[in-house]
mmCIF file of C-alpha atoms in Angstrom:
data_model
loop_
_atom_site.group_PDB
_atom_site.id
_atom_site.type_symbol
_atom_site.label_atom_id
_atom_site.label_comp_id
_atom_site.label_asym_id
_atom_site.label_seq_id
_atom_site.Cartn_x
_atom_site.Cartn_y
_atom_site.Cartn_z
ATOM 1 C CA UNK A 1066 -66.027 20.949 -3.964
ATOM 2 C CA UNK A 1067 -62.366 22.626 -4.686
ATOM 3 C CA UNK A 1068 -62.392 23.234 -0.463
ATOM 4 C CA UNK A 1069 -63.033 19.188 -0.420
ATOM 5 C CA UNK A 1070 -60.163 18.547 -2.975
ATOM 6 C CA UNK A 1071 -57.565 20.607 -1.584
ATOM 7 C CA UNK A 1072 -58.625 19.312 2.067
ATOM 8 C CA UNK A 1073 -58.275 15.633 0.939
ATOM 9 C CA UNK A 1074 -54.691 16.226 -0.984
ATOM 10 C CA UNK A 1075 -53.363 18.610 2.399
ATOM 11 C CA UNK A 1076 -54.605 15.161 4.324
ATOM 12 C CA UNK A 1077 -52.805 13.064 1.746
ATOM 13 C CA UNK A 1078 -49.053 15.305 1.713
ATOM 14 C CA UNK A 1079 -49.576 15.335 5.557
ATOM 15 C CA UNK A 1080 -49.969 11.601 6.315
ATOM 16 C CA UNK A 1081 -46.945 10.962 3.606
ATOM 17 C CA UNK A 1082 -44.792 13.326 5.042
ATOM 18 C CA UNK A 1083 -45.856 12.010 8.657
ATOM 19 C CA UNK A 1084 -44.723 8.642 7.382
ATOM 20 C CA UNK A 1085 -41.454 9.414 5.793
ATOM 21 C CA UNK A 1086 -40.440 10.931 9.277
ATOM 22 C CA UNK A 1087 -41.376 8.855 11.197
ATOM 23 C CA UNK A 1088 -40.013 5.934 8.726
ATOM 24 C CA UNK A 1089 -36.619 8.283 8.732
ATOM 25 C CA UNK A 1090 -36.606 8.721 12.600
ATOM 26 C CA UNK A 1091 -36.376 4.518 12.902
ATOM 27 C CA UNK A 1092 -33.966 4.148 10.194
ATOM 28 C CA UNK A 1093 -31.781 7.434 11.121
ATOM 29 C CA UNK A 1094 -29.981 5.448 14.139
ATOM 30 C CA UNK A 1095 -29.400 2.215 12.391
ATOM 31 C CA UNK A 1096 -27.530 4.561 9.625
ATOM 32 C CA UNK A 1097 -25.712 6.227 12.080
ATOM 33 C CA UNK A 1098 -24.631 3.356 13.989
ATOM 34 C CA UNK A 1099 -22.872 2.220 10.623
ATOM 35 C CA UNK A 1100 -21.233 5.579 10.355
ATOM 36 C CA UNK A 1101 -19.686 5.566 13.899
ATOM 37 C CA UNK A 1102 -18.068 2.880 13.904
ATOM 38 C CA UNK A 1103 -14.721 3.341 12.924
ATOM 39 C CA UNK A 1104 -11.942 0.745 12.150
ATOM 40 C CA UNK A 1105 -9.529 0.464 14.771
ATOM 41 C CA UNK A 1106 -5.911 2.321 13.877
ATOM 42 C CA UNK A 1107 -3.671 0.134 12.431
ATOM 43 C CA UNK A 1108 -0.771 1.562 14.667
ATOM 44 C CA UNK A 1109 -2.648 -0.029 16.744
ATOM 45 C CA UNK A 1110 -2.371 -3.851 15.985
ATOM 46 C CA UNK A 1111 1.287 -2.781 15.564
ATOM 47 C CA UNK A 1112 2.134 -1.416 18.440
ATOM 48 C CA UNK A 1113 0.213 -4.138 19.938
ATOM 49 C CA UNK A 1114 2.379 -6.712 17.967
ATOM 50 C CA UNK A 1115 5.530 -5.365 19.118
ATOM 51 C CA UNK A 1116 4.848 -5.059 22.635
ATOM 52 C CA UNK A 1117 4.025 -8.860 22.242
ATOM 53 C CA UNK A 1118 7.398 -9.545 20.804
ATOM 54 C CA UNK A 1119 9.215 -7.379 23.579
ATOM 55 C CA UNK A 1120 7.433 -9.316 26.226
ATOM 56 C CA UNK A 1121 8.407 -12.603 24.399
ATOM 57 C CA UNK A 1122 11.935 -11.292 24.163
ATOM 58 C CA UNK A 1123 12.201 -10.197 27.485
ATOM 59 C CA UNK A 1124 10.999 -13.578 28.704
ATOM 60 C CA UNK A 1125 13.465 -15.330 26.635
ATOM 61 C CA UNK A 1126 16.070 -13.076 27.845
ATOM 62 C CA UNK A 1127 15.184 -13.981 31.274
ATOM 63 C CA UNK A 1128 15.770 -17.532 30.345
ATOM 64 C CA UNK A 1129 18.868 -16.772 27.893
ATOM 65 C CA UNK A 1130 17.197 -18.567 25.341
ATOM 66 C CA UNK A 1131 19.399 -17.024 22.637
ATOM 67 C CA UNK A 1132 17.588 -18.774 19.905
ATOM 68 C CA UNK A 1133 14.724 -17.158 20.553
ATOM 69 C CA UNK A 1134 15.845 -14.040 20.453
ATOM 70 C CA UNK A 1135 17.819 -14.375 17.589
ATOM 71 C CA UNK A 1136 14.336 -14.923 15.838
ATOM 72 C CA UNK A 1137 11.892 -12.470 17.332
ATOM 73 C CA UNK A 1138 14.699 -9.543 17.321
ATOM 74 C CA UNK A 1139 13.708 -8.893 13.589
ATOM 75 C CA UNK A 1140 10.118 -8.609 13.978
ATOM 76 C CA UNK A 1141 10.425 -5.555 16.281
ATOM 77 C CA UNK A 1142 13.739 -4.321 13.925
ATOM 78 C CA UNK A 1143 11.430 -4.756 10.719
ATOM 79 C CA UNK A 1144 7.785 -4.078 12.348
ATOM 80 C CA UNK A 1145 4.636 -3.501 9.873
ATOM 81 C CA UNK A 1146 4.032 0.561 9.159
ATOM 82 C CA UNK A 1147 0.031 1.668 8.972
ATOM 83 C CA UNK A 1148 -1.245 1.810 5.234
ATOM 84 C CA UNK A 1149 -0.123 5.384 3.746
ATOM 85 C CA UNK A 1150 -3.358 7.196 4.685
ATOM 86 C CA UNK A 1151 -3.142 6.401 8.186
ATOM 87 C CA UNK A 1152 0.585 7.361 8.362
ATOM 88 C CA UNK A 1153 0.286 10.330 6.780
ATOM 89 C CA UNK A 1154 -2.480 11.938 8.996
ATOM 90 C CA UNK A 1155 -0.143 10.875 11.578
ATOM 91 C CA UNK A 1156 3.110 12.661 10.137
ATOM 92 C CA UNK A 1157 1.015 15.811 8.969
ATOM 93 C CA UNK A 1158 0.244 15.844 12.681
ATOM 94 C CA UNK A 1159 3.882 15.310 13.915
ATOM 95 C CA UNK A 1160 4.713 18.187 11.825
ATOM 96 C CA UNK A 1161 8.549 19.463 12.325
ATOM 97 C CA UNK A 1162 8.478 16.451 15.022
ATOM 98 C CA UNK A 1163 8.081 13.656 12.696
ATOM 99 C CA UNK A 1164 12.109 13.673 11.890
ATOM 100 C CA UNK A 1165 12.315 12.697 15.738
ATOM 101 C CA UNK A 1166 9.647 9.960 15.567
ATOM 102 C CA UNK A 1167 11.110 8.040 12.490
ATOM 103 C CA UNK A 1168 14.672 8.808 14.474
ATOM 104 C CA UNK A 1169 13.121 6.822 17.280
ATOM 105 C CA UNK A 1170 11.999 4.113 14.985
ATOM 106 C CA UNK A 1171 15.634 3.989 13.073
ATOM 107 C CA UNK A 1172 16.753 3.505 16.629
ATOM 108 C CA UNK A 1173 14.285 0.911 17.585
ATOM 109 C CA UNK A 1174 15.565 -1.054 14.335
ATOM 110 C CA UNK A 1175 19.072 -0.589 14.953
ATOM 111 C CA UNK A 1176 19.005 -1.835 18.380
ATOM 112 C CA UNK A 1177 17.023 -4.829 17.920
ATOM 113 C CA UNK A 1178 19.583 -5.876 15.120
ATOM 114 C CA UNK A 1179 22.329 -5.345 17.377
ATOM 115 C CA UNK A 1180 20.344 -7.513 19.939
ATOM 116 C CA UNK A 1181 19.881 -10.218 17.039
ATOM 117 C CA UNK A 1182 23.703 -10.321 16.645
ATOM 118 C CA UNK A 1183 24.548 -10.743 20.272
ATOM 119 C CA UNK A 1184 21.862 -13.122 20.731
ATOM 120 C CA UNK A 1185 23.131 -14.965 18.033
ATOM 121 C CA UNK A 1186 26.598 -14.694 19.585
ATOM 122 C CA UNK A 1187 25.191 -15.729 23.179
ATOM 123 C CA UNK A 1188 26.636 -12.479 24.571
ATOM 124 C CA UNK A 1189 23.543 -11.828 26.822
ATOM 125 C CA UNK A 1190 25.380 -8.960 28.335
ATOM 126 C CA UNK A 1191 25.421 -6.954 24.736
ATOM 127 C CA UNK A 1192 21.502 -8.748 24.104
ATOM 128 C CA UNK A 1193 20.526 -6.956 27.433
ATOM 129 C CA UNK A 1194 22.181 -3.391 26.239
ATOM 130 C CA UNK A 1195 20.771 -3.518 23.165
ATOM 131 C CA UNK A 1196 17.404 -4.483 24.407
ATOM 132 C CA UNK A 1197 17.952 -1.604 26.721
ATOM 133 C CA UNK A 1198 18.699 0.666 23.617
ATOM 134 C CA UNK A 1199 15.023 -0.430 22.348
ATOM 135 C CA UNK A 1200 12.990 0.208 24.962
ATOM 136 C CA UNK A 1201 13.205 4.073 25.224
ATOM 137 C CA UNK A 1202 13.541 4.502 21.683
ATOM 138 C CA UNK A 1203 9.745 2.987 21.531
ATOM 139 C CA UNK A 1204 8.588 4.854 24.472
ATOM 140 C CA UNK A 1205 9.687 7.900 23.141
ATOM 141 C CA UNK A 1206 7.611 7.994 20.514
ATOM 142 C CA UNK A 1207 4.590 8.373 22.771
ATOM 143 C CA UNK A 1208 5.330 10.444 25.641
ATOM 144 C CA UNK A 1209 2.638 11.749 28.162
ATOM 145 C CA UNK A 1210 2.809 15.371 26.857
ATOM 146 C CA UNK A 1211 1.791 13.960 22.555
ATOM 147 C CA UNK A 1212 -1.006 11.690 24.353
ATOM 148 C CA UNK A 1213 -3.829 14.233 24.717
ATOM 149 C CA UNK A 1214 -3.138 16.036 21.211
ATOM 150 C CA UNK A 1215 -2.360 12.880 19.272
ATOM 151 C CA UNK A 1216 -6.272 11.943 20.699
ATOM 152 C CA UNK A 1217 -7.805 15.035 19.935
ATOM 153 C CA UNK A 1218 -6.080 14.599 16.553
ATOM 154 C CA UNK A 1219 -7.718 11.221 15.763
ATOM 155 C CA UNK A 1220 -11.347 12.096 15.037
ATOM 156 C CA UNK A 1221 -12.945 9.990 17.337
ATOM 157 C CA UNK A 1222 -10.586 7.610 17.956
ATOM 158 C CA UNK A 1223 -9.222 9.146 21.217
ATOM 159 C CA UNK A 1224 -9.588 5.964 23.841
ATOM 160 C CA UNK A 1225 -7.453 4.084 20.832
ATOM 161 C CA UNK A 1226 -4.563 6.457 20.700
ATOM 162 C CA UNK A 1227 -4.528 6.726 24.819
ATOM 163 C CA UNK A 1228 -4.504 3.474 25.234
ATOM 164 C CA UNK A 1229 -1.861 2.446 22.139
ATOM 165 C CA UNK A 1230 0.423 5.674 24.023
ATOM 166 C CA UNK A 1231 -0.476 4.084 27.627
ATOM 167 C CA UNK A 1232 0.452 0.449 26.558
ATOM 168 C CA UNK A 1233 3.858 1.876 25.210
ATOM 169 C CA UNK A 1234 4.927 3.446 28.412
#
């Protein structure tokens, strides 16, 4: 009779067990699914912004619609920054090169204010130079030889960072 008892509470433990893994196994990928999915970088939806604006001011350059540039001019001089925790993971990568990023973006600022001035003036010759001014600043924040390190950098958020360094080239 202790045989039986022991046989029936092995049978018991095994079924529950049984159950809880299997139970586990199902529920395991809906967890994980949650877990992997990461919010997009904020950089990002900047980046993305100010290539927007660029395009718009380019267009309006095209068209010497000063007025227009007058107003966009200060949304790339006085673009969004990611939320501290983002921009820190980013300057702790940068290391000893983070002086020359935020040198690029004090450029970047200081040419699109110039650009607002001579917009503002109608000199399109001076809006074109200082538009000229912008451009490489921006782009040389993400050059092709940071793209592959910057994404291995990212935990898992590789494709983002390629594509926000391919969209800014």
């Amino acid at each position: 009779m202790t045989h039986r008892k022991h046989s029936h509470a092995f049978g018991t433990i095994t079924l529950t067990v049984t159950a809880c893994l299997l139970l586990w196994g199902f529920l395991l990928p809906a967890w994980a699914g949650d877990a992997t999915q990461v919010e997009p970088l904020a950089l990002r939806k900047i980046m993305q912004e100010l290539g927007r604006n660029m395009q718009a001011i380019t267009g309006a350059i095209s068209q010497e619609e000063w007025v227009q540039v007058v107003q966009l001019a200060p949304k790339v001089a006085a673009h969004p920054e990611p939320p501290l925790t983002e921009k820190m993971r980013i300057l702790a990568y940068l290391g000893a090169d983070a002086t020359k990023f935020r040198n690029f973006d004090a450029q970047t600022h200081e040419a699109a204010l110039a650009m607002k001035l001579a917009a503002a003036s109608s000199d399109g010759k001076a809006v074109i130079q200082s538009f000229a001014l912008s451009v490489p600043a921006g782009v040389g924040a993400y050059q092709p030889d940071r793209r592959l390190p910057m994404a291995q950098q990212c935990q898992g958020r590789c494709g983002e960072v390629q594509a926000i360094a391919t969209a800014a080239t």
